[in-house]
C-alpha cells in the first residue's frame, strides 16, 4: 500500500507538470484542476515541486542531514548584525523634530486612511504601498519614513507574545554602495532573514545545503536568499502574524533596478499564496516621492495609498494621541487576539 501511495503521488506530480504546461491562457476549469492537484500537502503550492521533506523511503521519512546552526547561518553565512537595523530605526524616529507641519498632516492622512486600517486588520495576507508625493523629497522626506518607523516601534511594544513578528529595513540609511555592504537589495533580504531567525527559535534548517550557504556567502545570490526566506515564513506556526516593513526601497533602483524589482516580486508572491500552516504575512512598502519603478508590480497584487502633498490639509499637526487612537491600540489588539479574527 505504501508503494502504491508513493507511485500515485509521483503520477499526480507528473500530471501536475503536464497540466501546468497546458494551462497558459486556458479556462478557469483547468485552473481549478491545477489547484486541486496542488492541494497535496506534500507539494509546494508556489512551485509545484515536492517539498524537500516530502520524499520517503519505504513509507518512512527520509533521514535528515545535520542542519546548520542559527548562529552559523546568521554570522558566517548572512553576516547579520542585529544592531544595524535597530540603529536605523532609532535614527528615523528621531527625525520627527525635522518634520514640517505639512509633513505632519501627511502622517495624519496615512494613519487615518482606510487603506492602512485594512492592511492592519485584514485577517489574511495583505500588501500595501504608501506612496508620498512630496515636492521637496530631499528636505522633507521624513514624514512617510516616520510612519514606517512608528509602526515598527508600536509592533515591538506589542510583542509580549511570539504571535507578532516585525521585520523591517530603512533603505535610505544605506545608500553608499562603496562604503556600506548593506546598500543593496541582497543586504535587505539578508537582514530580514536574520531578524526572522531571532524572532522565532523553532525553525528547522535542514533545507539549507552547503551549496545554498556558498551561494549566499560568496555570491549574494538573490534567488537563494529569497528561497530561504520563503521556507522560513512557511514554517511559522498558526496564528503568527508577520509584518514586513521596508522604507525607501526606491533609493536603490538606480544601480539595482532588476534586483529591487525581483525582491518586491518575491515578497508579493508570499502575500499571494496563503501559508498552509495558517500564519499571516503583511508587506508594507513606504516611499516618500519621486520615481519608484518596482511599484508597478503592486498593480493587481497589493493596495496603493497615494498621499497628497498637503496631507489632510487641516494644519493641525500630529500627536501621539492621534497615533494611539488610529493605529497603536489596534496593533496591541492584534497581539492579543487570534490571527484569523478581524478586529473592529
C-alpha atoms as a PDB file:
ATOM      1  CA  UNK A   1       0.000   0.000   0.000  1.00  0.00           C
ATOM      2  CA  UNK A   2       2.791   2.405   0.836  1.00  0.00           C
ATOM      3  CA  UNK A   3       4.456   1.705  -2.521  1.00  0.00           C
ATOM      4  CA  UNK A   4       1.170   2.285  -4.361  1.00  0.00           C
ATOM      5  CA  UNK A   5       0.664   5.547  -2.450  1.00  0.00           C
ATOM      6  CA  UNK A   6       4.156   6.702  -3.403  1.00  0.00           C
ATOM      7  CA  UNK A   7       3.604   5.799  -7.074  1.00  0.00           C
ATOM      8  CA  UNK A   8       0.265   7.665  -7.014  1.00  0.00           C
ATOM      9  CA  UNK A   9       1.970  10.767  -5.653  1.00  0.00           C
ATOM     10  CA  UNK A  10       4.602  10.652  -8.409  1.00  0.00           C
ATOM     11  CA  UNK A  11       1.926  10.215 -11.068  1.00  0.00           C
ATOM     12  CA  UNK A  12       0.000  13.096  -9.593  1.00  0.00           C
ATOM     13  CA  UNK A  13       3.105  15.259  -9.695  1.00  0.00           C
ATOM     14  CA  UNK A  14       3.777  14.367 -13.359  1.00  0.00           C
ATOM     15  CA  UNK A  15       0.199  15.159 -14.171  1.00  0.00           C
ATOM     16  CA  UNK A  16       0.583  18.496 -12.421  1.00  0.00           C
ATOM     17  CA  UNK A  17       3.576  19.367 -14.599  1.00  0.00           C
ATOM     18  CA  UNK A  18       1.648  18.485 -17.761  1.00  0.00           C
ATOM     19  CA  UNK A  19      -1.382  20.495 -16.699  1.00  0.00           C
ATOM     20  CA  UNK A  20       0.783  23.474 -15.750  1.00  0.00           C
ATOM     21  CA  UNK A  21       2.340  23.465 -19.228  1.00  0.00           C
ATOM     22  CA  UNK A  22      -1.064  23.465 -20.912  1.00  0.00           C
ATOM     23  CA  UNK A  23      -2.933  25.955 -18.778  1.00  0.00           C
ATOM     24  CA  UNK A  24      -1.327  29.120 -20.160  1.00  0.00           C
ATOM     25  CA  UNK A  25      -4.333  31.258 -21.094  1.00  0.00           C
ATOM     26  CA  UNK A  26      -6.803  28.366 -20.707  1.00  0.00           C
ATOM     27  CA  UNK A  27     -10.172  28.320 -18.960  1.00  0.00           C
ATOM     28  CA  UNK A  28     -10.906  28.667 -15.258  1.00  0.00           C
ATOM     29  CA  UNK A  29     -11.828  24.978 -15.220  1.00  0.00           C
ATOM     30  CA  UNK A  30      -8.274  23.904 -15.952  1.00  0.00           C
ATOM     31  CA  UNK A  31      -7.005  26.325 -13.317  1.00  0.00           C
ATOM     32  CA  UNK A  32      -9.266  24.613 -10.786  1.00  0.00           C
ATOM     33  CA  UNK A  33      -7.744  21.271 -11.762  1.00  0.00           C
ATOM     34  CA  UNK A  34      -4.267  22.646 -11.089  1.00  0.00           C
ATOM     35  CA  UNK A  35      -5.386  23.922  -7.690  1.00  0.00           C
ATOM     36  CA  UNK A  36      -6.844  20.515  -6.884  1.00  0.00           C
ATOM     37  CA  UNK A  37      -3.620  18.733  -7.762  1.00  0.00           C
ATOM     38  CA  UNK A  38      -1.607  21.233  -5.768  1.00  0.00           C
ATOM     39  CA  UNK A  39      -3.771  20.669  -2.712  1.00  0.00           C
ATOM     40  CA  UNK A  40      -1.493  17.743  -1.904  1.00  0.00           C
ATOM     41  CA  UNK A  41       0.233  18.953   1.309  1.00  0.00           C
ATOM     42  CA  UNK A  42       3.483  17.367   0.137  1.00  0.00           C
ATOM     43  CA  UNK A  43       3.650  19.724  -2.871  1.00  0.00           C
ATOM     44  CA  UNK A  44       4.811  23.314  -2.570  1.00  0.00           C
ATOM     45  CA  UNK A  45       1.861  25.394  -3.800  1.00  0.00           C
ATOM     46  CA  UNK A  46       4.121  28.108  -5.194  1.00  0.00           C
ATOM     47  CA  UNK A  47       6.441  25.927  -7.284  1.00  0.00           C
ATOM     48  CA  UNK A  48       4.528  22.714  -7.938  1.00  0.00           C
ATOM     49  CA  UNK A  49       7.530  20.771  -6.638  1.00  0.00           C
ATOM     50  CA  UNK A  50       7.633  18.242  -3.825  1.00  0.00           C
ATOM     51  CA  UNK A  51       8.779  19.813  -0.574  1.00  0.00           C
ATOM     52  CA  UNK A  52      12.311  18.737   0.430  1.00  0.00           C
ATOM     53  CA  UNK A  53      10.977  16.741   3.359  1.00  0.00           C
ATOM     54  CA  UNK A  54       8.144  15.048   1.423  1.00  0.00           C
ATOM     55  CA  UNK A  55      10.133  12.157  -0.035  1.00  0.00           C
ATOM     56  CA  UNK A  56      10.198   8.902   1.874  1.00  0.00           C
ATOM     57  CA  UNK A  57      11.807   5.511   1.570  1.00  0.00           C
ATOM     58  CA  UNK A  58       9.618   2.520   2.226  1.00  0.00           C
ATOM     59  CA  UNK A  59       6.932   4.768   3.681  1.00  0.00           C
ATOM     60  CA  UNK A  60       9.329   6.211   6.277  1.00  0.00           C
ATOM     61  CA  UNK A  61      10.557   9.827   6.322  1.00  0.00           C
ATOM     62  CA  UNK A  62      13.919  10.222   4.621  1.00  0.00           C
ATOM     63  CA  UNK A  63      16.741  10.775   7.106  1.00  0.00           C
ATOM     64  CA  UNK A  64      17.763  14.423   7.519  1.00  0.00           C
ATOM     65  CA  UNK A  65      21.318  15.596   7.273  1.00  0.00           C
ATOM     66  CA  UNK A  66      22.741  17.702  10.070  1.00  0.00           C
ATOM     67  CA  UNK A  67      21.192  21.170   9.989  1.00  0.00           C
ATOM     68  CA  UNK A  68      23.217  24.353  10.069  1.00  0.00           C
ATOM     69  CA  UNK A  69      23.005  26.191  13.391  1.00  0.00           C
ATOM     70  CA  UNK A  70      21.231  29.514  13.751  1.00  0.00           C
ATOM     71  CA  UNK A  71      24.439  31.192  14.848  1.00  0.00           C
ATOM     72  CA  UNK A  72      26.409  29.875  11.878  1.00  0.00           C
ATOM     73  CA  UNK A  73      23.686  30.891   9.432  1.00  0.00           C
ATOM     74  CA  UNK A  74      23.370  34.420  10.817  1.00  0.00           C
ATOM     75  CA  UNK A  75      27.014  35.191  11.494  1.00  0.00           C
ATOM     76  CA  UNK A  76      29.076  33.187   8.995  1.00  0.00           C
ATOM     77  CA  UNK A  77      26.649  32.996   6.060  1.00  0.00           C
ATOM     78  CA  UNK A  78      24.365  36.037   6.279  1.00  0.00           C
ATOM     79  CA  UNK A  79      26.796  38.319   8.114  1.00  0.00           C
ATOM     80  CA  UNK A  80      23.777  39.575  10.030  1.00  0.00           C
ATOM     81  CA  UNK A  81      24.239  42.348  12.604  1.00  0.00           C
ATOM     82  CA  UNK A  82      21.148  42.991  14.721  1.00  0.00           C
ATOM     83  CA  UNK A  83      22.414  46.426  15.775  1.00  0.00           C
ATOM     84  CA  UNK A  84      22.282  47.795  12.217  1.00  0.00           C
ATOM     85  CA  UNK A  85      18.504  47.708  11.747  1.00  0.00           C
ATOM     86  CA  UNK A  86      17.869  48.847  15.324  1.00  0.00           C
ATOM     87  CA  UNK A  87      20.178  51.856  14.864  1.00  0.00           C
ATOM     88  CA  UNK A  88      18.371  52.755  11.624  1.00  0.00           C
ATOM     89  CA  UNK A  89      15.030  52.595  13.424  1.00  0.00           C
ATOM     90  CA  UNK A  90      16.264  54.917  16.184  1.00  0.00           C
ATOM     91  CA  UNK A  91      17.668  57.386  13.639  1.00  0.00           C
ATOM     92  CA  UNK A  92      14.398  57.516  11.701  1.00  0.00           C
ATOM     93  CA  UNK A  93      12.315  58.005  14.836  1.00  0.00           C
ATOM     94  CA  UNK A  94      14.475  60.957  15.849  1.00  0.00           C
ATOM     95  CA  UNK A  95      13.616  62.669  12.578  1.00  0.00           C
ATOM     96  CA  UNK A  96      10.220  63.729  13.940  1.00  0.00           C
ATOM     97  CA  UNK A  97      11.623  67.062  15.106  1.00  0.00           C
ATOM     98  CA  UNK A  98      12.518  67.897  11.495  1.00  0.00           C
ATOM     99  CA  UNK A  99       9.073  67.200  10.035  1.00  0.00           C
ATOM    100  CA  UNK A 100       7.192  70.293   8.884  1.00  0.00           C
ATOM    101  CA  UNK A 101       3.553  70.939   9.765  1.00  0.00           C
ATOM    102  CA  UNK A 102       2.580  69.959   6.238  1.00  0.00           C
ATOM    103  CA  UNK A 103       4.586  66.744   6.653  1.00  0.00           C
ATOM    104  CA  UNK A 104       2.762  66.016   9.910  1.00  0.00           C
ATOM    105  CA  UNK A 105      -0.547  66.418   8.065  1.00  0.00           C
ATOM    106  CA  UNK A 106       0.656  63.706   5.670  1.00  0.00           C
ATOM    107  CA  UNK A 107       1.305  61.448   8.658  1.00  0.00           C
ATOM    108  CA  UNK A 108      -2.241  62.037   9.908  1.00  0.00           C
ATOM    109  CA  UNK A 109      -3.619  61.370   6.418  1.00  0.00           C
ATOM    110  CA  UNK A 110      -1.878  57.991   6.349  1.00  0.00           C
ATOM    111  CA  UNK A 111      -2.815  56.784   9.837  1.00  0.00           C
ATOM    112  CA  UNK A 112      -6.468  57.756   9.377  1.00  0.00           C
ATOM    113  CA  UNK A 113      -6.706  56.184   5.917  1.00  0.00           C
ATOM    114  CA  UNK A 114      -8.927  53.216   5.203  1.00  0.00           C
ATOM    115  CA  UNK A 115      -6.038  51.588   3.325  1.00  0.00           C
ATOM    116  CA  UNK A 116      -3.786  51.408   6.394  1.00  0.00           C
ATOM    117  CA  UNK A 117      -6.641  50.201   8.593  1.00  0.00           C
ATOM    118  CA  UNK A 118      -7.484  47.467   6.098  1.00  0.00           C
ATOM    119  CA  UNK A 119      -3.854  46.369   5.879  1.00  0.00           C
ATOM    120  CA  UNK A 120      -3.551  46.172   9.650  1.00  0.00           C
ATOM    121  CA  UNK A 121      -6.826  44.399  10.374  1.00  0.00           C
ATOM    122  CA  UNK A 122      -7.199  42.132   7.355  1.00  0.00           C
ATOM    123  CA  UNK A 123      -7.346  38.560   8.707  1.00  0.00           C
ATOM    124  CA  UNK A 124      -5.475  37.364   5.615  1.00  0.00           C
ATOM    125  CA  UNK A 125      -2.198  38.152   3.875  1.00  0.00           C
ATOM    126  CA  UNK A 126      -2.045  41.750   2.672  1.00  0.00           C
ATOM    127  CA  UNK A 127       0.276  44.146   0.850  1.00  0.00           C
ATOM    128  CA  UNK A 128       0.256  47.935   0.911  1.00  0.00           C
ATOM    129  CA  UNK A 129       2.400  50.583  -0.775  1.00  0.00           C
ATOM    130  CA  UNK A 130       2.230  54.015   0.851  1.00  0.00           C
ATOM    131  CA  UNK A 131       3.398  56.439  -1.806  1.00  0.00           C
ATOM    132  CA  UNK A 132       4.120  60.029  -0.798  1.00  0.00           C
ATOM    133  CA  UNK A 133       4.046  62.913  -3.243  1.00  0.00           C
ATOM    134  CA  UNK A 134       6.352  65.377  -1.585  1.00  0.00           C
ATOM    135  CA  UNK A 135       7.667  68.131  -3.836  1.00  0.00           C
ATOM    136  CA  UNK A 136      10.675  68.557  -1.535  1.00  0.00           C
ATOM    137  CA  UNK A 137      11.916  64.991  -1.216  1.00  0.00           C
ATOM    138  CA  UNK A 138      15.418  65.860  -0.066  1.00  0.00           C
ATOM    139  CA  UNK A 139      14.441  68.364   2.634  1.00  0.00           C
ATOM    140  CA  UNK A 140      11.121  66.937   3.799  1.00  0.00           C
ATOM    141  CA  UNK A 141      11.218  63.204   3.112  1.00  0.00           C
ATOM    142  CA  UNK A 142      10.952  62.095   6.723  1.00  0.00           C
ATOM    143  CA  UNK A 143       7.135  62.141   7.085  1.00  0.00           C
ATOM    144  CA  UNK A 144       6.444  58.841   5.282  1.00  0.00           C
ATOM    145  CA  UNK A 145       9.578  57.215   6.725  1.00  0.00           C
ATOM    146  CA  UNK A 146       8.474  58.275  10.195  1.00  0.00           C
ATOM    147  CA  UNK A 147       5.161  56.451   9.673  1.00  0.00           C
ATOM    148  CA  UNK A 148       7.095  53.276   8.874  1.00  0.00           C
ATOM    149  CA  UNK A 149       9.345  53.687  11.904  1.00  0.00           C
ATOM    150  CA  UNK A 150       6.451  54.432  14.251  1.00  0.00           C
ATOM    151  CA  UNK A 151       4.622  51.340  13.002  1.00  0.00           C
ATOM    152  CA  UNK A 152       7.653  49.193  13.752  1.00  0.00           C
ATOM    153  CA  UNK A 153       8.070  50.755  17.182  1.00  0.00           C
ATOM    154  CA  UNK A 154       4.414  50.059  18.045  1.00  0.00           C
ATOM    155  CA  UNK A 155       4.782  46.460  16.899  1.00  0.00           C
ATOM    156  CA  UNK A 156       7.853  45.999  19.065  1.00  0.00           C
ATOM    157  CA  UNK A 157       5.995  47.326  22.105  1.00  0.00           C
ATOM    158  CA  UNK A 158       3.170  44.868  21.438  1.00  0.00           C
ATOM    159  CA  UNK A 159       5.474  41.829  21.202  1.00  0.00           C
ATOM    160  CA  UNK A 160       4.691  40.345  24.587  1.00  0.00           C
ATOM    161  CA  UNK A 161       3.729  37.108  22.824  1.00  0.00           C
ATOM    162  CA  UNK A 162       5.504  35.281  19.967  1.00  0.00           C
ATOM    163  CA  UNK A 163       2.343  35.711  17.878  1.00  0.00           C
ATOM    164  CA  UNK A 164       3.517  39.023  16.404  1.00  0.00           C
ATOM    165  CA  UNK A 165       6.785  39.319  14.433  1.00  0.00           C
ATOM    166  CA  UNK A 166       8.049  42.549  12.895  1.00  0.00           C
ATOM    167  CA  UNK A 167      10.721  42.662  10.184  1.00  0.00           C
ATOM    168  CA  UNK A 168      11.940  45.989   8.870  1.00  0.00           C
ATOM    169  CA  UNK A 169      14.544  47.847   6.850  1.00  0.00           C
ATOM    170  CA  UNK A 170      15.204  51.539   6.194  1.00  0.00           C
ATOM    171  CA  UNK A 171      16.959  51.613   2.842  1.00  0.00           C
ATOM    172  CA  UNK A 172      17.623  55.353   2.897  1.00  0.00           C
ATOM    173  CA  UNK A 173      20.091  54.750   5.724  1.00  0.00           C
ATOM    174  CA  UNK A 174      22.132  52.586   3.323  1.00  0.00           C
ATOM    175  CA  UNK A 175      22.772  54.321   0.016  1.00  0.00           C
ATOM    176  CA  UNK A 176      26.565  54.401  -0.331  1.00  0.00           C
ATOM    177  CA  UNK A 177      27.390  51.152  -2.091  1.00  0.00           C
ATOM    178  CA  UNK A 178      31.125  51.878  -1.888  1.00  0.00           C
ATOM    179  CA  UNK A 179      31.326  52.040   1.910  1.00  0.00           C
ATOM    180  CA  UNK A 180      28.223  50.133   3.023  1.00  0.00           C
ATOM    181  CA  UNK A 181      27.921  46.390   2.394  1.00  0.00           C
ATOM    182  CA  UNK A 182      24.161  46.628   3.020  1.00  0.00           C
ATOM    183  CA  UNK A 183      23.477  49.294   0.388  1.00  0.00           C
ATOM    184  CA  UNK A 184      21.829  46.795  -1.972  1.00  0.00           C
ATOM    185  CA  UNK A 185      18.824  44.517  -2.337  1.00  0.00           C
ATOM    186  CA  UNK A 186      20.584  41.416  -1.019  1.00  0.00           C
ATOM    187  CA  UNK A 187      21.545  43.348   2.116  1.00  0.00           C
ATOM    188  CA  UNK A 188      17.826  43.830   2.783  1.00  0.00           C
ATOM    189  CA  UNK A 189      16.833  40.194   2.449  1.00  0.00           C
ATOM    190  CA  UNK A 190      19.863  39.065   4.485  1.00  0.00           C
ATOM    191  CA  UNK A 191      18.714  41.299   7.325  1.00  0.00           C
ATOM    192  CA  UNK A 192      15.089  40.140   7.053  1.00  0.00           C
ATOM    193  CA  UNK A 193      16.214  36.521   7.342  1.00  0.00           C
ATOM    194  CA  UNK A 194      18.420  37.335  10.332  1.00  0.00           C
ATOM    195  CA  UNK A 195      15.630  39.207  12.091  1.00  0.00           C
ATOM    196  CA  UNK A 196      13.249  36.324  11.466  1.00  0.00           C
ATOM    197  CA  UNK A 197      15.732  33.785  12.796  1.00  0.00           C
ATOM    198  CA  UNK A 198      16.000  35.611  16.109  1.00  0.00           C
ATOM    199  CA  UNK A 199      12.261  36.339  16.349  1.00  0.00           C
ATOM    200  CA  UNK A 200      11.314  32.640  16.220  1.00  0.00           C
ATOM    201  CA  UNK A 201      13.599  29.955  17.584  1.00  0.00           C
ATOM    202  CA  UNK A 202      11.949  26.770  16.310  1.00  0.00           C
ATOM    203  CA  UNK A 203      12.946  26.749  12.648  1.00  0.00           C
ATOM    204  CA  UNK A 204      14.146  23.503  11.119  1.00  0.00           C
ATOM    205  CA  UNK A 205      17.137  24.487   8.988  1.00  0.00           C
ATOM    206  CA  UNK A 206      17.549  21.067   7.367  1.00  0.00           C
ATOM    207  CA  UNK A 207      16.758  22.514   3.911  1.00  0.00           C
ATOM    208  CA  UNK A 208      19.840  24.756   3.807  1.00  0.00           C
ATOM    209  CA  UNK A 209      22.538  22.812   1.955  1.00  0.00           C
ATOM    210  CA  UNK A 210      26.221  23.620   1.684  1.00  0.00           C
ATOM    211  CA  UNK A 211      25.599  24.864  -1.864  1.00  0.00           C
ATOM    212  CA  UNK A 212      22.992  27.316  -0.536  1.00  0.00           C
ATOM    213  CA  UNK A 213      25.395  28.645   2.086  1.00  0.00           C
ATOM    214  CA  UNK A 214      28.092  29.100  -0.565  1.00  0.00           C
ATOM    215  CA  UNK A 215      25.715  30.877  -2.955  1.00  0.00           C
ATOM    216  CA  UNK A 216      24.756  33.322  -0.201  1.00  0.00           C
ATOM    217  CA  UNK A 217      28.153  33.868   1.398  1.00  0.00           C
ATOM    218  CA  UNK A 218      30.208  34.160  -1.777  1.00  0.00           C
ATOM    219  CA  UNK A 219      27.737  35.357  -4.414  1.00  0.00           C
ATOM    220  CA  UNK A 220      24.913  37.069  -2.500  1.00  0.00           C
ATOM    221  CA  UNK A 221      22.577  35.098  -4.745  1.00  0.00           C
ATOM    222  CA  UNK A 222      19.138  36.752  -4.570  1.00  0.00           C
ATOM    223  CA  UNK A 223      17.152  33.708  -5.620  1.00  0.00           C
ATOM    224  CA  UNK A 224      18.754  31.551  -2.932  1.00  0.00           C
ATOM    225  CA  UNK A 225      18.245  34.251  -0.301  1.00  0.00           C
ATOM    226  CA  UNK A 226      14.575  34.636  -1.233  1.00  0.00           C
ATOM    227  CA  UNK A 227      14.107  30.848  -1.274  1.00  0.00           C
ATOM    228  CA  UNK A 228      15.481  30.635   2.268  1.00  0.00           C
ATOM    229  CA  UNK A 229      13.205  33.465   3.415  1.00  0.00           C
ATOM    230  CA  UNK A 230      10.178  31.791   1.817  1.00  0.00           C
ATOM    231  CA  UNK A 231      10.909  28.477   3.513  1.00  0.00           C
ATOM    232  CA  UNK A 232      11.232  30.111   6.927  1.00  0.00           C
ATOM    233  CA  UNK A 233       7.983  32.064   6.526  1.00  0.00           C
ATOM    234  CA  UNK A 234       6.148  28.901   5.532  1.00  0.00           C
ATOM    235  CA  UNK A 235       7.400  27.120   8.659  1.00  0.00           C
ATOM    236  CA  UNK A 236       5.805  29.626  11.034  1.00  0.00           C
ATOM    237  CA  UNK A 237       3.002  28.230  13.208  1.00  0.00           C
ATOM    238  CA  UNK A 238      -0.685  29.062  13.082  1.00  0.00           C
ATOM    239  CA  UNK A 239      -1.805  32.490  14.340  1.00  0.00           C
ATOM    240  CA  UNK A 240       1.612  34.063  13.790  1.00  0.00           C
ATOM    241  CA  UNK A 241       1.386  37.486  12.136  1.00  0.00           C
ATOM    242  CA  UNK A 242       4.499  38.724  10.321  1.00  0.00           C
ATOM    243  CA  UNK A 243       4.729  42.433   9.497  1.00  0.00           C
ATOM    244  CA  UNK A 244       7.418  43.193   6.924  1.00  0.00           C
ATOM    245  CA  UNK A 245       8.074  46.937   6.594  1.00  0.00           C
ATOM    246  CA  UNK A 246      10.573  48.300   4.055  1.00  0.00           C
ATOM    247  CA  UNK A 247      11.055  52.047   3.704  1.00  0.00           C
ATOM    248  CA  UNK A 248      12.706  53.944   0.857  1.00  0.00           C
ATOM    249  CA  UNK A 249      13.457  50.965  -1.371  1.00  0.00           C
ATOM    250  CA  UNK A 250      13.391  53.202  -4.455  1.00  0.00           C
ATOM    251  CA  UNK A 251      16.725  54.773  -3.475  1.00  0.00           C
ATOM    252  CA  UNK A 252      18.451  51.553  -4.595  1.00  0.00           C
ATOM    253  CA  UNK A 253      16.828  51.374  -8.017  1.00  0.00           C
ATOM    254  CA  UNK A 254      19.426  53.486  -9.825  1.00  0.00           C
ATOM    255  CA  UNK A 255      22.081  50.793  -9.578  1.00  0.00           C
ATOM    256  CA  UNK A 256      19.948  47.724  -8.824  1.00  0.00           C
ATOM    257  CA  UNK A 257      16.737  48.081 -10.800  1.00  0.00           C
ATOM    258  CA  UNK A 258      16.353  44.366 -11.556  1.00  0.00           C
ATOM    259  CA  UNK A 259      17.348  43.216  -8.082  1.00  0.00           C
ATOM    260  CA  UNK A 260      14.902  45.593  -6.407  1.00  0.00           C
ATOM    261  CA  UNK A 261      12.085  44.520  -8.693  1.00  0.00           C
ATOM    262  CA  UNK A 262      12.880  40.861  -8.075  1.00  0.00           C
ATOM    263  CA  UNK A 263      12.818  41.399  -4.308  1.00  0.00           C
ATOM    264  CA  UNK A 264       9.411  43.092  -4.469  1.00  0.00           C
ATOM    265  CA  UNK A 265       8.037  40.329  -6.690  1.00  0.00           C
ATOM    266  CA  UNK A 266       9.225  37.608  -4.327  1.00  0.00           C
ATOM    267  CA  UNK A 267       7.770  39.324  -1.264  1.00  0.00           C
ATOM    268  CA  UNK A 268       4.466  39.831  -3.066  1.00  0.00           C
ATOM    269  CA  UNK A 269       4.432  36.142  -4.005  1.00  0.00           C
ATOM    270  CA  UNK A 270       4.354  35.298  -0.289  1.00  0.00           C
ATOM    271  CA  UNK A 271       1.367  37.607   0.113  1.00  0.00           C
ATOM    272  CA  UNK A 272      -0.396  35.968  -2.823  1.00  0.00           C
ATOM    273  CA  UNK A 273      -0.167  32.398  -1.518  1.00  0.00           C
ATOM    274  CA  UNK A 274      -1.616  31.618   1.896  1.00  0.00           C
ATOM    275  CA  UNK A 275       0.519  29.625   4.304  1.00  0.00           C
ATOM    276  CA  UNK A 276      -0.928  26.159   4.844  1.00  0.00           C
ATOM    277  CA  UNK A 277       0.228  26.398   8.476  1.00  0.00           C
ATOM    278  CA  UNK A 278      -2.148  29.323   8.998  1.00  0.00           C
ATOM    279  CA  UNK A 279       0.288  32.178   9.644  1.00  0.00           C
ATOM    280  CA  UNK A 280      -0.252  35.624   8.089  1.00  0.00           C
ATOM    281  CA  UNK A 281       2.232  37.763   6.140  1.00  0.00           C
ATOM    282  CA  UNK A 282       1.696  41.513   5.731  1.00  0.00           C
ATOM    283  CA  UNK A 283       4.005  43.513   3.485  1.00  0.00           C
ATOM    284  CA  UNK A 284       4.317  47.309   3.683  1.00  0.00           C
ATOM    285  CA  UNK A 285       6.495  49.440   1.416  1.00  0.00           C
ATOM    286  CA  UNK A 286       6.756  53.170   2.097  1.00  0.00           C
ATOM    287  CA  UNK A 287       8.005  55.686  -0.441  1.00  0.00           C
ATOM    288  CA  UNK A 288       8.396  59.429   0.089  1.00  0.00           C
ATOM    289  CA  UNK A 289       8.124  60.510  -3.541  1.00  0.00           C
ATOM    290  CA  UNK A 290       9.753  60.520  -6.933  1.00  0.00           C
ATOM    291  CA  UNK A 291      10.142  57.552  -9.278  1.00  0.00           C
ATOM    292  CA  UNK A 292       9.688  54.016  -7.988  1.00  0.00           C
ATOM    293  CA  UNK A 293       9.567  51.583 -10.910  1.00  0.00           C
ATOM    294  CA  UNK A 294       9.139  48.451  -8.818  1.00  0.00           C
ATOM    295  CA  UNK A 295       5.833  49.884  -7.561  1.00  0.00           C
ATOM    296  CA  UNK A 296       4.291  48.733 -10.837  1.00  0.00           C
ATOM    297  CA  UNK A 297       4.332  45.178  -9.524  1.00  0.00           C
ATOM    298  CA  UNK A 298       1.774  46.227  -6.898  1.00  0.00           C
ATOM    299  CA  UNK A 299      -0.914  46.687  -9.537  1.00  0.00           C
ATOM    300  CA  UNK A 300      -3.370  43.817  -9.076  1.00  0.00           C
ATOM    301  CA  UNK A 301      -1.292  42.314  -6.236  1.00  0.00           C
ATOM    302  CA  UNK A 302      -1.490  44.858  -3.450  1.00  0.00           C
ATOM    303  CA  UNK A 303      -3.132  48.088  -2.421  1.00  0.00           C
ATOM    304  CA  UNK A 304      -1.621  51.527  -3.123  1.00  0.00           C
ATOM    305  CA  UNK A 305      -2.190  54.599  -0.964  1.00  0.00           C
ATOM    306  CA  UNK A 306      -1.220  57.871  -2.633  1.00  0.00           C
ATOM    307  CA  UNK A 307      -0.642  60.609  -0.067  1.00  0.00           C
ATOM    308  CA  UNK A 308      -1.335  64.189  -1.245  1.00  0.00           C
ATOM    309  CA  UNK A 309       1.303  66.867  -0.807  1.00  0.00           C
ATOM    310  CA  UNK A 310      -0.702  68.702   1.868  1.00  0.00           C
ATOM    311  CA  UNK A 311      -1.909  65.557   3.663  1.00  0.00           C
ATOM    312  CA  UNK A 312      -5.325  66.141   5.194  1.00  0.00           C
ATOM    313  CA  UNK A 313      -4.858  69.888   4.752  1.00  0.00           C
ATOM    314  CA  UNK A 314      -6.024  70.733   8.266  1.00  0.00           C
ATOM    315  CA  UNK A 315      -2.731  72.103   9.570  1.00  0.00           C
ATOM    316  CA  UNK A 316      -3.326  70.529  12.979  1.00  0.00           C
ATOM    317  CA  UNK A 317      -0.117  68.507  13.094  1.00  0.00           C
ATOM    318  CA  UNK A 318       0.477  65.046  14.524  1.00  0.00           C
ATOM    319  CA  UNK A 319       0.173  63.893  18.142  1.00  0.00           C
ATOM    320  CA  UNK A 320       0.764  60.633  20.000  1.00  0.00           C
ATOM    321  CA  UNK A 321      -2.936  60.585  20.906  1.00  0.00           C
ATOM    322  CA  UNK A 322      -3.818  60.504  17.214  1.00  0.00           C
ATOM    323  CA  UNK A 323      -1.431  57.620  16.663  1.00  0.00           C
ATOM    324  CA  UNK A 324      -2.693  55.542  19.582  1.00  0.00           C
ATOM    325  CA  UNK A 325      -6.322  56.015  18.577  1.00  0.00           C
ATOM    326  CA  UNK A 326      -5.827  55.186  14.911  1.00  0.00           C
ATOM    327  CA  UNK A 327      -3.002  52.630  14.953  1.00  0.00           C
ATOM    328  CA  UNK A 328      -1.225  51.905  18.232  1.00  0.00           C
ATOM    329  CA  UNK A 329      -4.182  50.475  20.150  1.00  0.00           C
ATOM    330  CA  UNK A 330      -5.149  48.256  17.212  1.00  0.00           C
ATOM    331  CA  UNK A 331      -1.656  46.800  16.987  1.00  0.00           C
ATOM    332  CA  UNK A 332      -1.865  45.954  20.684  1.00  0.00           C
ATOM    333  CA  UNK A 333      -5.143  44.193  19.974  1.00  0.00           C
ATOM    334  CA  UNK A 334      -3.571  42.134  17.211  1.00  0.00           C
ATOM    335  CA  UNK A 335      -1.067  40.657  19.663  1.00  0.00           C
ATOM    336  CA  UNK A 336      -3.853  39.506  21.985  1.00  0.00           C
ATOM    337  CA  UNK A 337      -6.438  38.039  19.615  1.00  0.00           C
ATOM    338  CA  UNK A 338      -6.498  35.059  17.254  1.00  0.00           C
ATOM    339  CA  UNK A 339      -4.858  35.977  13.955  1.00  0.00           C
ATOM    340  CA  UNK A 340      -7.879  34.930  11.907  1.00  0.00           C
ATOM    341  CA  UNK A 341     -10.237  37.204  13.800  1.00  0.00           C
ATOM    342  CA  UNK A 342     -10.953  40.654  12.378  1.00  0.00           C
ATOM    343  CA  UNK A 343     -10.605  43.477  14.866  1.00  0.00           C
ATOM    344  CA  UNK A 344     -13.241  46.175  14.734  1.00  0.00           C
END
